[in-house]
Amino acid sequence: MVGTGIALAGQATLEAVDCMRRADTLFYATPNPATEVWIRRINPSASTLQDCYAEGKPRDRTYREMSDRILSAVRAGRQVCAVFYGHPGVFVQPSHDAIRRARREGFSARMLPGVSAEACLFADLGVDPGEVGCQSFEATDFLASRRRFDPTSVLILWQVGMLGEPSIREGMEGRTDRLRVLTAALRRHYPARHRLVLYEASQFPVSEPIVMRIRLSALPATPVLPMTTIYVPPLQSRSLDPRIMEWFDDG
Amino acid sequence: MSDSLSNFLVDLASDSDRLARFMDNPGAELDQTDLTEEERTAVLSRDSRRLANTVGISAQKSGLGITSKKKGPKKPGPKKPGRPGGGKKKKR
């Protein structure tokens, strides 16, 4: 299982491209037709998994069909590679499912890391998750599971434009009433004037990432698309625990 | 949408010299392609969302929304009345 990265062509690792080139059977799932063109240049025999999607079809069934197709080729004795958009293991169910099933059946299977949207965010916004830590949640899960987090650390929320949506429609935007619920949840930890960043990584060599800075209070009135990520900067850190800091003097 | 735009974008992404030439003089690079006026305008806008629409990126097939509705822990419901006589139903 390998990833294309987010940006067209340039973010696939050398290792991933080598696997794609050498595969007897190469499957791909990417929403970007330009990425399909690039994949077919690498391995002309590549075939799409995108036809597993259908309007109104439950996502779980779609993903099961994808992993079924991958497994069928593995059972037929082929060297199989499946390439997914971004990182093959981040927000990608069929890759994890196919690996688990292949291993259970005695086949060797592995996932290669790829460039995820989170990796792009760190680069584009100049955020180092090592400084104060980083918490990352799918937005609906963040609200529904009442996730606990530390506001003095970075908070990243994914799929904010799809709060509680069972499926995605073209032209979809986050519903104002649901964004209001998210804003209220965040207001329990941050002031109304706290600055957020609405972020979308760039997918093309000629375009820039979308970086929009707003106040938390403005979130419900802001158009938020399904692929938009919210980056919430940390509040000021607490004072350090002197007992821990003394450890540095011991050495 | 034709494959021309996709091919052009892949060429730019795979060839840093060509990308540099495009950045330096976009019109000259675009003149060497058979892109439609709409496609040229989308490329020149350098707007990620506009390009995504013109290339034909499908949000519906993007893998977004992968966390399908999860079921929470079951609430204790009313106790079902047992069948008269209790025990397992016999197979016939």
Coordinates of C-alpha atoms in Angstrom, one line a residue:
Chain A
M1 CA 0.0 0.0 0.0
V2 CA 1.5 3.3 -1.1
G3 CA 0.5 6.9 -1.2
T4 CA 0.5 9.6 -3.9
G5 CA 1.0 12.4 -1.5
I6 CA -1.4 15.4 -1.7
A7 CA 0.3 17.4 -4.4
L8 CA 0.3 16.0 -7.9
A9 CA 3.2 13.7 -8.7
G10 CA 5.9 15.4 -6.6
Q11 CA 5.0 14.0 -3.2
A12 CA 5.2 10.3 -3.9
T13 CA 8.3 8.8 -2.4
L14 CA 10.9 7.1 -4.5
E15 CA 10.1 3.8 -2.8
A16 CA 6.4 4.2 -3.6
V17 CA 7.0 5.0 -7.3
D18 CA 9.3 2.0 -7.5
C19 CA 6.6 -0.3 -6.1
M20 CA 4.1 1.2 -8.5
R21 CA 6.4 0.6 -11.5
R22 CA 7.3 -3.0 -10.6
A23 CA 3.7 -4.2 -9.7
D24 CA 2.1 -6.9 -11.8
T25 CA -1.2 -5.4 -10.8
L26 CA -1.5 -1.8 -9.7
F27 CA -4.7 -0.5 -8.3
Y28 CA -5.4 3.2 -7.6
A29 CA -7.9 5.2 -5.7
T30 CA -7.6 9.0 -6.2
P31 CA -10.2 11.6 -6.8
N32 CA -7.8 13.6 -9.0
P33 CA -8.0 12.7 -12.8
A34 CA -4.5 14.3 -13.2
T35 CA -3.1 11.9 -10.7
E36 CA -4.6 9.0 -12.7
V37 CA -2.8 10.3 -15.8
W38 CA 0.5 10.3 -13.8
I39 CA -0.1 6.8 -12.4
R40 CA -0.8 5.4 -15.8
R41 CA 2.5 6.9 -17.1
I42 CA 4.3 5.0 -14.4
N43 CA 2.5 1.7 -15.0
P44 CA 0.1 1.6 -18.0
S45 CA -1.6 -1.5 -16.7
A46 CA -3.0 0.3 -13.6
S47 CA -6.7 0.0 -13.0
T48 CA -8.9 2.2 -10.9
L49 CA -10.8 1.3 -7.7
Q50 CA -12.9 4.5 -8.1
D51 CA -15.7 2.6 -9.8
C52 CA -16.4 1.0 -6.4
Y53 CA -18.0 4.3 -5.4
A54 CA -21.6 4.9 -6.3
E55 CA -24.3 7.4 -5.3
G56 CA -26.1 6.3 -2.2
K57 CA -23.9 3.2 -1.7
P58 CA -22.7 2.8 1.9
R59 CA -19.1 3.7 2.3
D60 CA -18.3 0.5 4.2
R61 CA -19.5 -1.6 1.3
T62 CA -17.4 0.5 -1.1
Y63 CA -14.3 0.0 1.0
R64 CA -14.9 -3.7 1.4
E65 CA -15.2 -4.0 -2.4
M66 CA -11.9 -2.2 -2.8
S67 CA -10.1 -4.6 -0.4
D68 CA -11.9 -7.6 -2.0
R69 CA -10.5 -6.6 -5.4
I70 CA -6.9 -6.2 -4.0
L71 CA -7.1 -9.5 -2.2
S72 CA -8.4 -11.3 -5.3
A73 CA -5.2 -10.3 -7.2
V74 CA -3.0 -11.3 -4.3
R75 CA -4.7 -14.7 -4.2
A76 CA -4.0 -15.1 -7.9
G77 CA -0.3 -14.9 -7.1
R78 CA 0.3 -11.4 -8.5
Q79 CA 2.7 -8.8 -7.1
V80 CA 0.1 -6.2 -6.1
C81 CA 0.4 -2.6 -5.3
A82 CA -2.5 -0.3 -4.4
V83 CA -2.0 3.4 -4.4
F84 CA -4.1 5.8 -2.4
Y85 CA -4.4 9.6 -2.3
G86 CA -2.2 11.2 0.4
H87 CA -0.8 8.8 3.0
P88 CA -2.2 5.3 2.4
G89 CA -2.9 4.8 6.1
V90 CA -4.5 8.1 7.0
F91 CA -8.3 8.3 6.5
V92 CA -8.1 5.2 4.3
Q93 CA -10.0 2.2 5.4
P94 CA -9.4 -0.3 2.5
S95 CA -5.6 -0.2 2.8
H96 CA -5.6 -1.2 6.4
D97 CA -8.3 -3.8 5.7
A98 CA -6.5 -5.3 2.8
I99 CA -3.3 -5.6 4.7
R100 CA -5.0 -7.3 7.7
R101 CA -6.8 -9.8 5.5
A102 CA -3.7 -10.6 3.4
R103 CA -1.6 -11.3 6.5
R104 CA -4.4 -13.4 8.0
E105 CA -4.3 -15.5 4.8
G106 CA -0.5 -15.9 5.1
F107 CA 0.6 -13.4 2.4
S108 CA 3.2 -10.8 3.0
A109 CA 1.8 -7.2 2.9
R110 CA 3.1 -3.8 4.0
M111 CA 2.3 -0.2 3.9
L112 CA 4.8 2.5 2.9
P113 CA 4.4 5.9 4.5
G114 CA 3.3 8.8 2.3
V115 CA 2.8 12.6 2.5
S116 CA -0.4 13.3 4.4
A117 CA -2.5 16.5 4.5
E118 CA -1.2 16.8 8.1
A119 CA 2.5 16.8 6.8
C120 CA 1.5 19.5 4.3
L121 CA -0.1 21.5 7.1
F122 CA 3.0 21.4 9.2
A123 CA 5.1 22.6 6.3
D124 CA 2.8 25.3 5.0
L125 CA 1.8 26.8 8.4
G126 CA 5.3 26.5 9.9
V127 CA 4.1 24.3 12.8
D128 CA 6.4 22.0 14.6
P129 CA 4.3 19.4 16.5
G130 CA 7.2 18.7 18.7
E131 CA 7.2 22.1 20.4
V132 CA 3.9 21.9 22.4
G133 CA 2.4 18.7 21.1
C134 CA -0.4 18.2 18.7
Q135 CA -3.9 16.7 18.9
S136 CA -5.7 15.7 15.8
F137 CA -9.3 14.6 15.5
E138 CA -11.9 14.0 12.9
A139 CA -14.4 16.8 13.6
T140 CA -17.6 14.8 14.0
D141 CA -15.8 12.3 16.2
F142 CA -14.4 15.2 18.2
L143 CA -17.9 16.4 19.1
A144 CA -19.7 13.1 19.3
S145 CA -17.1 11.4 21.5
R146 CA -16.6 14.6 23.6
R147 CA -12.8 14.2 23.0
R148 CA -10.7 15.6 25.8
F149 CA -7.8 17.7 24.7
D150 CA -5.3 20.2 26.0
P151 CA -5.8 23.8 24.6
T152 CA -2.2 24.7 25.4
S153 CA -1.2 22.2 22.7
V154 CA -2.0 22.4 18.9
L155 CA -5.5 21.2 17.9
I156 CA -6.2 20.0 14.4
L157 CA -9.8 19.2 13.2
W158 CA -10.4 17.3 10.0
Q159 CA -13.5 17.3 7.7
V160 CA -15.1 20.2 9.5
G161 CA -17.3 20.9 6.5
M162 CA -18.8 17.4 6.9
L163 CA -20.1 17.5 10.5
G164 CA -22.5 14.6 10.9
E165 CA -22.9 14.1 7.2
P166 CA -23.4 10.4 6.1
S167 CA -22.3 11.2 2.6
I168 CA -20.7 13.9 0.6
R169 CA -22.4 15.9 -2.2
E170 CA -20.8 18.2 -4.8
G171 CA -20.9 21.9 -3.6
M172 CA -21.4 20.8 0.0
E173 CA -20.5 23.3 2.8
G174 CA -20.6 22.9 6.6
R175 CA -24.0 23.6 8.0
T176 CA -24.1 26.8 10.0
D177 CA -26.1 25.3 13.0
R178 CA -23.5 22.5 13.3
L179 CA -20.6 24.9 13.0
R180 CA -22.2 26.8 15.8
V181 CA -22.2 23.7 18.0
L182 CA -18.5 23.2 17.2
T183 CA -17.8 26.9 18.0
A184 CA -19.5 26.5 21.3
A185 CA -17.5 23.4 22.1
L186 CA -14.3 25.3 21.3
R187 CA -15.4 28.4 23.2
R188 CA -15.3 26.4 26.4
H189 CA -11.5 26.4 26.0
Y190 CA -10.6 29.4 23.8
P191 CA -11.6 33.1 23.8
A192 CA -14.0 34.3 21.0
R193 CA -11.2 36.3 19.5
H194 CA -8.8 33.3 19.3
R195 CA -7.4 33.0 15.8
L196 CA -8.0 29.8 13.8
V197 CA -6.6 28.8 10.4
L198 CA -8.8 27.3 7.8
Y199 CA -6.4 25.3 5.6
E200 CA -6.4 23.3 2.4
A201 CA -3.2 21.8 1.0
S202 CA -2.3 22.6 -2.6
Q203 CA -2.9 19.8 -5.0
F204 CA -1.3 21.3 -8.1
P205 CA 2.2 22.5 -9.0
V206 CA 0.9 26.0 -10.0
S207 CA -1.3 26.7 -7.0
E208 CA -0.7 27.8 -3.4
P209 CA -2.3 26.2 -0.4
I210 CA -5.4 27.9 0.9
V211 CA -4.7 29.6 4.3
M212 CA -7.6 31.7 5.8
R213 CA -7.2 33.2 9.2
I214 CA -10.5 33.9 11.1
R215 CA -11.5 34.6 14.7
L216 CA -13.2 31.6 16.4
S217 CA -16.4 33.7 16.8
A218 CA -16.6 34.0 13.0
L219 CA -16.5 30.3 12.3
P220 CA -20.3 29.7 12.0
A221 CA -20.6 32.4 9.3
T222 CA -17.6 31.2 7.3
P223 CA -18.0 28.8 4.3
V224 CA -16.2 25.6 5.2
L225 CA -15.8 23.0 2.5
P226 CA -15.6 19.3 3.2
M227 CA -11.8 19.1 2.6
T228 CA -11.1 22.1 4.8
T229 CA -9.0 21.5 7.9
I230 CA -9.0 23.7 11.0
Y231 CA -5.8 24.5 12.8
V232 CA -6.3 25.9 16.3
P233 CA -3.1 27.5 17.7
P234 CA -2.2 26.7 21.3
L235 CA -3.0 28.9 24.2
Q236 CA -0.1 30.1 26.3
S237 CA 1.7 27.2 28.0
R238 CA 1.4 26.5 31.7
S239 CA 4.4 27.2 33.9
L240 CA 6.8 24.2 33.8
D241 CA 6.9 21.7 36.6
P242 CA 10.1 22.6 38.5
R243 CA 10.5 19.0 39.7
I244 CA 10.8 17.8 36.1
M245 CA 12.9 20.8 35.0
E246 CA 15.4 19.9 37.8
W247 CA 16.2 16.7 35.9
F248 CA 18.2 18.7 33.4
D249 CA 20.5 19.8 36.2
D250 CA 21.1 16.2 37.3
G251 CA 23.0 15.1 34.2
Chain B
M1 CA -13.0 17.5 -19.2
S2 CA -10.3 16.5 -21.7
D3 CA -7.0 14.8 -20.7
S4 CA -5.0 17.8 -22.0
L5 CA -5.2 19.7 -18.7
S6 CA -4.3 16.7 -16.7
N7 CA -1.4 15.9 -19.0
F8 CA -0.2 19.5 -18.8
L9 CA -0.3 19.6 -15.0
V10 CA 1.5 16.3 -14.8
D11 CA 4.2 17.6 -17.2
L12 CA 4.7 20.6 -15.0
A13 CA 4.7 18.5 -11.8
S14 CA 7.3 16.1 -13.3
D15 CA 9.6 18.6 -15.0
S16 CA 11.0 21.3 -12.8
D17 CA 12.5 23.2 -15.8
R18 CA 9.2 23.4 -17.5
L19 CA 7.5 24.5 -14.2
A20 CA 10.1 27.2 -13.9
R21 CA 9.5 28.3 -17.5
F22 CA 5.7 28.4 -16.7
M23 CA 6.2 30.5 -13.6
D24 CA 8.4 32.9 -15.6
N25 CA 6.1 33.2 -18.6
P26 CA 2.8 31.3 -18.2
G27 CA 1.3 32.5 -21.4
A28 CA 4.2 31.2 -23.5
E29 CA 4.0 27.7 -22.0
L30 CA 0.2 27.7 -22.4
D31 CA 0.5 28.6 -26.0
Q32 CA 2.3 25.3 -26.6
T33 CA -0.8 23.4 -25.4
D34 CA -4.2 22.8 -26.8
L35 CA -6.0 23.7 -23.6
T36 CA -9.5 25.3 -23.9
E37 CA -10.0 28.9 -22.9
E38 CA -11.7 27.7 -19.7
E39 CA -8.7 25.5 -18.9
R40 CA -6.2 28.2 -19.6
T41 CA -8.1 30.6 -17.3
A42 CA -8.2 28.0 -14.5
V43 CA -4.4 27.5 -14.8
L44 CA -3.7 31.2 -14.9
S45 CA -5.9 31.8 -11.9
R46 CA -3.5 29.5 -9.9
D47 CA -6.5 29.0 -7.6
S48 CA -6.4 25.4 -6.2
R49 CA -10.2 25.1 -5.9
R50 CA -10.9 26.4 -9.4
L51 CA -8.3 24.1 -10.9
A52 CA -9.8 21.2 -8.9
N53 CA -13.2 21.9 -10.4
T54 CA -11.8 22.3 -13.9
V55 CA -9.7 19.1 -13.8
G56 CA -12.8 17.3 -12.5
I57 CA -11.8 16.3 -8.9
S58 CA -14.8 14.6 -7.4
A59 CA -15.3 15.3 -3.7
Q60 CA -17.8 12.4 -3.7
K61 CA -15.0 10.0 -4.6
S62 CA -12.3 11.5 -2.4
G63 CA -12.5 9.2 0.6
L64 CA -13.8 12.1 2.7
G65 CA -16.4 11.1 5.3
I66 CA -14.6 7.8 5.9
T67 CA -15.5 7.8 9.5
S68 CA -19.0 6.4 8.9
K69 CA -21.6 6.8 11.6
K70 CA -20.4 4.9 14.7
K71 CA -22.8 3.2 17.1
G72 CA -22.3 4.2 20.7
P73 CA -22.7 1.9 23.7
K74 CA -26.2 0.3 23.9
K75 CA -28.6 1.9 26.3
P76 CA -30.3 -0.6 28.5
G77 CA -33.8 -1.0 27.0
P78 CA -36.9 -2.3 28.4
K79 CA -36.8 -6.0 29.4
K80 CA -38.4 -8.2 26.7
P81 CA -41.1 -10.3 28.0
G82 CA -40.2 -14.0 28.0
R83 CA -42.2 -16.4 26.0
P84 CA -44.7 -18.3 27.9
G85 CA -43.1 -21.4 29.3
G86 CA -39.6 -19.8 28.8
G87 CA -36.6 -21.7 27.6
K88 CA -35.3 -22.1 24.0
K89 CA -37.6 -22.4 21.1
K90 CA -37.5 -25.9 19.8
K91 CA -36.5 -26.4 16.2
R92 CA -39.1 -28.2 14.2

